[in-house]
mmCIF file of C-alpha atoms in Angstrom:
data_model
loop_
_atom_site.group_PDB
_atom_site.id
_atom_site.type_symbol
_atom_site.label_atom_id
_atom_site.label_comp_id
_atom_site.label_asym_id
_atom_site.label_seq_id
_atom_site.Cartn_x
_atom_site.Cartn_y
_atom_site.Cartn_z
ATOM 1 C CA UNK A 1 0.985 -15.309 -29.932
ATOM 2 C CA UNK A 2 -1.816 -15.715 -27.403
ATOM 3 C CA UNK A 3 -0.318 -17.930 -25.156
ATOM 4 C CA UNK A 4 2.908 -15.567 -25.234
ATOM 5 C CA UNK A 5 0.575 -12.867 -24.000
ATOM 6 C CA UNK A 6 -0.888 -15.320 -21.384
ATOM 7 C CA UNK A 7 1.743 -16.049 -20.283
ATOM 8 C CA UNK A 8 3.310 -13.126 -20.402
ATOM 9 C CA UNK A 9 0.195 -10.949 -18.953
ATOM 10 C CA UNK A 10 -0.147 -13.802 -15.931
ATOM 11 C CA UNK A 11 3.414 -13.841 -14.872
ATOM 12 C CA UNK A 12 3.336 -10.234 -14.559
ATOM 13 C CA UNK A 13 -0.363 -9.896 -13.075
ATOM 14 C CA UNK A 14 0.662 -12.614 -10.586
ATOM 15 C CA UNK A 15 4.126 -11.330 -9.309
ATOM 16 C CA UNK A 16 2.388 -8.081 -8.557
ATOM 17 C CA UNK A 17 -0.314 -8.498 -6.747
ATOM 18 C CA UNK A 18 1.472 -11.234 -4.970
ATOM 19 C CA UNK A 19 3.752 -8.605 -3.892
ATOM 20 C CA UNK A 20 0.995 -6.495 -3.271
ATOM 21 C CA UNK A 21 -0.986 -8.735 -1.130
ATOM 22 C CA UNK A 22 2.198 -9.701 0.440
ATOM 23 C CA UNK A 23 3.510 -6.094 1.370
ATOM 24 C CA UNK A 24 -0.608 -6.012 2.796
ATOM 25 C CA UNK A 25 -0.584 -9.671 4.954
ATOM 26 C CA UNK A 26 3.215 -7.983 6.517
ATOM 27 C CA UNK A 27 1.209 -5.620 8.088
ATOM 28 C CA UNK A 28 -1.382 -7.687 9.252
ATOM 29 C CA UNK A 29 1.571 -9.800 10.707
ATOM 30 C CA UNK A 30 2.818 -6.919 12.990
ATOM 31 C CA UNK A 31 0.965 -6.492 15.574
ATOM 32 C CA UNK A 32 3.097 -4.488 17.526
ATOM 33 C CA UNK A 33 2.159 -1.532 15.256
ATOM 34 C CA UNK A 34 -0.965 -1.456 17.185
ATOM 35 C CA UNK A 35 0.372 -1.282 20.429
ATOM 36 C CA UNK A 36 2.627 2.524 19.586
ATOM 37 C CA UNK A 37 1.543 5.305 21.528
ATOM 38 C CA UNK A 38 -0.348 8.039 19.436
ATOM 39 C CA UNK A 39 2.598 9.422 18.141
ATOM 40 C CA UNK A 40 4.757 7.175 17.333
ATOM 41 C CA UNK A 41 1.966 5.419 15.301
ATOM 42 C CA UNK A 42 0.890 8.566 14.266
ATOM 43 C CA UNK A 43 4.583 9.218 12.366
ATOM 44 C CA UNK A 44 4.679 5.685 11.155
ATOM 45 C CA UNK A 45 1.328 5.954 9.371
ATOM 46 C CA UNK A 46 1.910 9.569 7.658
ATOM 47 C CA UNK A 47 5.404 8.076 6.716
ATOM 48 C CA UNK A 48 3.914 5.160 4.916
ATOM 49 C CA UNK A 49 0.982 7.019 2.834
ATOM 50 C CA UNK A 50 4.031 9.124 1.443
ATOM 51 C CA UNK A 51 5.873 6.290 0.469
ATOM 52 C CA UNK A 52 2.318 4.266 -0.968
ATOM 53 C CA UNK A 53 0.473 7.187 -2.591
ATOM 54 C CA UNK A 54 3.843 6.799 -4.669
ATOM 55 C CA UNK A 55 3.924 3.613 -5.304
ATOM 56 C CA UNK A 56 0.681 1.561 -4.979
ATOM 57 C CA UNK A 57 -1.146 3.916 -8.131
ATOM 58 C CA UNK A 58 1.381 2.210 -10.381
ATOM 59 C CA UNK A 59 1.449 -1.084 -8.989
ATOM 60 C CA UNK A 60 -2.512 -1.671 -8.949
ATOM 61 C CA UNK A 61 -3.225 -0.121 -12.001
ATOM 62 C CA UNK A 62 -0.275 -1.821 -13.723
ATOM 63 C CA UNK A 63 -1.893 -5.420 -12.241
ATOM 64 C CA UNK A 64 -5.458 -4.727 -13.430
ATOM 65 C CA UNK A 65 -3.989 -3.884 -16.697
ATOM 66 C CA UNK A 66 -1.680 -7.164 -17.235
ATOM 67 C CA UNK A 67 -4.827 -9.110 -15.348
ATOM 68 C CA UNK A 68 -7.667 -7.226 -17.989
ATOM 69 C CA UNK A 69 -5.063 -8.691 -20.763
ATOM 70 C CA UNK A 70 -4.965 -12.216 -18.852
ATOM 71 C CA UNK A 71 -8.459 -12.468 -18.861
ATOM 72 C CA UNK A 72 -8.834 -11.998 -22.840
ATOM 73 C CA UNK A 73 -5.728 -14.402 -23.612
ATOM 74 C CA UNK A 74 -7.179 -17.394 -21.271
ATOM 75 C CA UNK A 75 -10.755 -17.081 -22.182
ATOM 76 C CA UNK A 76 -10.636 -19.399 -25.070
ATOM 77 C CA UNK A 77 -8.036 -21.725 -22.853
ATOM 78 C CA UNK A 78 -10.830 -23.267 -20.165
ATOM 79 C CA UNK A 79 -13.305 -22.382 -18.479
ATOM 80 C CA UNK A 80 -12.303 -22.767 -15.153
ATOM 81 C CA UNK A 81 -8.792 -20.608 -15.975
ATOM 82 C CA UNK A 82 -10.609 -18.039 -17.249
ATOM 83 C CA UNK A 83 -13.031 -17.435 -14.505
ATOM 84 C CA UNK A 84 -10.624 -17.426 -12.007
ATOM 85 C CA UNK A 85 -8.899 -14.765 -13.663
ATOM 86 C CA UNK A 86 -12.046 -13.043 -13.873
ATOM 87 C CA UNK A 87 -12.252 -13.446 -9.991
ATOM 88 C CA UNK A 88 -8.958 -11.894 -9.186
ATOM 89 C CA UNK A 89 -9.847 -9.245 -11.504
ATOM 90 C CA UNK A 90 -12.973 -8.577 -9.830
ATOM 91 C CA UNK A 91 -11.197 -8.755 -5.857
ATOM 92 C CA UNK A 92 -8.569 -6.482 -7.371
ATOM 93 C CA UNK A 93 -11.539 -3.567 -8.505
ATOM 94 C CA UNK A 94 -13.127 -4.372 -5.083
ATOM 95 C CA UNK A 95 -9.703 -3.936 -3.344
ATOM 96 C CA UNK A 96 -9.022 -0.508 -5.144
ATOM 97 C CA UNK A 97 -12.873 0.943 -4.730
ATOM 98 C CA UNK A 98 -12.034 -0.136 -0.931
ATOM 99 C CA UNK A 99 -8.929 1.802 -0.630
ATOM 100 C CA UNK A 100 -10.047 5.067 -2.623
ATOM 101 C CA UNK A 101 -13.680 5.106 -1.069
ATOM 102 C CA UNK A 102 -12.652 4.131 2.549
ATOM 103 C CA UNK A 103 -8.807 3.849 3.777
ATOM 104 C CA UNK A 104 -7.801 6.640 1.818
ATOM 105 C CA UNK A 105 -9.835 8.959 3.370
ATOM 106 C CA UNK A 106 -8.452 7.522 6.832
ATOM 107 C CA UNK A 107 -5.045 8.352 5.621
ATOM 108 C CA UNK A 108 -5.710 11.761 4.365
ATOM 109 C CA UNK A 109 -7.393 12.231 7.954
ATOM 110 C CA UNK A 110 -4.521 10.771 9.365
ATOM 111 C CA UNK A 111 -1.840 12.625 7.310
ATOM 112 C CA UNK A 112 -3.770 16.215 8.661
ATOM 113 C CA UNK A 113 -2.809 15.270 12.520
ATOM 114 C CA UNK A 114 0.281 16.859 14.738
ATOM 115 C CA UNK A 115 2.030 13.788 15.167
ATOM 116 C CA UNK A 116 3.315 15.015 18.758
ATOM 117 C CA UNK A 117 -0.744 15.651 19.656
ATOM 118 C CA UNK A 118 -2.993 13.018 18.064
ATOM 119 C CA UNK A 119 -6.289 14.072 18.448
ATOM 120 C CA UNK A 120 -8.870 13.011 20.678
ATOM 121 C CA UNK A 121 -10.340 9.631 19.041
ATOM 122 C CA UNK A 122 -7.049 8.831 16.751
ATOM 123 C CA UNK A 123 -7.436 5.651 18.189
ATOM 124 C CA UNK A 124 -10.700 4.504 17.085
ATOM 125 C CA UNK A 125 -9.808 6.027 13.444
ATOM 126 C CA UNK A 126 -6.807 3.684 13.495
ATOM 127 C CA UNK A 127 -9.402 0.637 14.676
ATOM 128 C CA UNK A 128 -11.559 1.725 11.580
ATOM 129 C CA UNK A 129 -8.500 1.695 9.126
ATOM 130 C CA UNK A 130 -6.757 -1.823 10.605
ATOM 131 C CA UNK A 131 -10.968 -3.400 10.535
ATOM 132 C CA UNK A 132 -10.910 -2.412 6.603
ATOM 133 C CA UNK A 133 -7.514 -2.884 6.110
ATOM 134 C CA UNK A 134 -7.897 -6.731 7.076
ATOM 135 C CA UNK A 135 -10.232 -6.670 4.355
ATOM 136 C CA UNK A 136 -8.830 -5.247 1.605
ATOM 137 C CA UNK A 137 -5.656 -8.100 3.228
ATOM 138 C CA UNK A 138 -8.570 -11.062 2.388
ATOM 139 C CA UNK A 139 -10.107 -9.343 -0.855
ATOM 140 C CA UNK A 140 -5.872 -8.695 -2.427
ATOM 141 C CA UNK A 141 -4.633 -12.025 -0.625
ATOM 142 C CA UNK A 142 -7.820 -14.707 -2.812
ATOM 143 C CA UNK A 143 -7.307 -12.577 -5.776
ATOM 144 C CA UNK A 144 -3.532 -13.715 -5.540
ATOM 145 C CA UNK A 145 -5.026 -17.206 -4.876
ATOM 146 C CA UNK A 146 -7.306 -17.414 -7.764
ATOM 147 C CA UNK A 147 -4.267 -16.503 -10.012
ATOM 148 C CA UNK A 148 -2.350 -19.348 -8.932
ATOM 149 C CA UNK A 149 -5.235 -21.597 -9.029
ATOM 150 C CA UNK A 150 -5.801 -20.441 -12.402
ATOM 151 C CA UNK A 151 -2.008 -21.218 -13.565
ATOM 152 C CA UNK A 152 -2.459 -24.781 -12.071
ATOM 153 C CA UNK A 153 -5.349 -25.407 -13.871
ATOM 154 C CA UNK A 154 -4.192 -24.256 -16.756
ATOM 155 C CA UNK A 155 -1.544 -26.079 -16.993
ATOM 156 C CA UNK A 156 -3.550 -29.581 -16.250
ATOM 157 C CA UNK A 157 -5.798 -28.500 -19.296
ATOM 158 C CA UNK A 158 -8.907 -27.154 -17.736
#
């Protein structure tokens, strides 16, 4: 029964925040986003905090649920499995404290602006955002590293 739930809990914990971390590295691999004018960036941002507030609540918490159950199943499994689990866990709390303490409060700023007149500065609040947003990309991306580390060496026996 507990490697069902390992395996079970893993799969899951792993597809999602390799989707998450991969919907977050996308990003990071357009840079053309940065070069919109004020507006057009403006719209783009304000578009996608509607469509993440929606989703990403779900998705993370879901994760840290299926990785809290991960960590439980594979601690009597190996050492080394379990404490990588235990890592992504812990880059996945840092990730969300990151995004509820500092970029959400960027896009709640940026969801209160006139899209056809940014304010004065919009540009070094988006330069504040893409700075943390590259790390919250690191933090979600080694998280999603650890858990395939700690599949591999699982499956080796350690």
């Amino acid at each position: 029964m507990r490697v069902v739930l390992l395996e079970v809990a893993r799969t899951g914990a792993t597809l999602l925040l390799g989707l998450f971390a991969g919907g977050l590295v996308f990003t990071v691999l357009a840079p053309s986003l940065r070069s919109l004018p004020g507006s057009a960036y403006v719209r783009y941002w304000q578009a996608l905090n509607t469509d993440y507030r929606r989703a990403m609540p779900v998705l993370l918490l879901t994760c840290l649920v299926l990785l809290l159950a991960t960590c439980v199943a594979s601690y009597p499994r190996g050492r080394l499995g379990f404490w990588l689990v235990v890592a992504a866990t812990l880059l996945l709390v840092a990730t969300i404290a990151l995004t509820l303490t500092a970029l959400d409060p960027l896009n709640q700023l940026a969801d209160s602006w006139d899209a056809d007149r940014p304010p004065a500065g919009w540009a070094d609040v988006r330069l504040r955002w893409w700075t943390l947003h590259l790390v919250r990309t690191a933090m979600a991306t080694l998280g999603f590293v650890a858990l395939l580390i700690a599949q591999v060496v699982d499956r080796a026996g350690g």
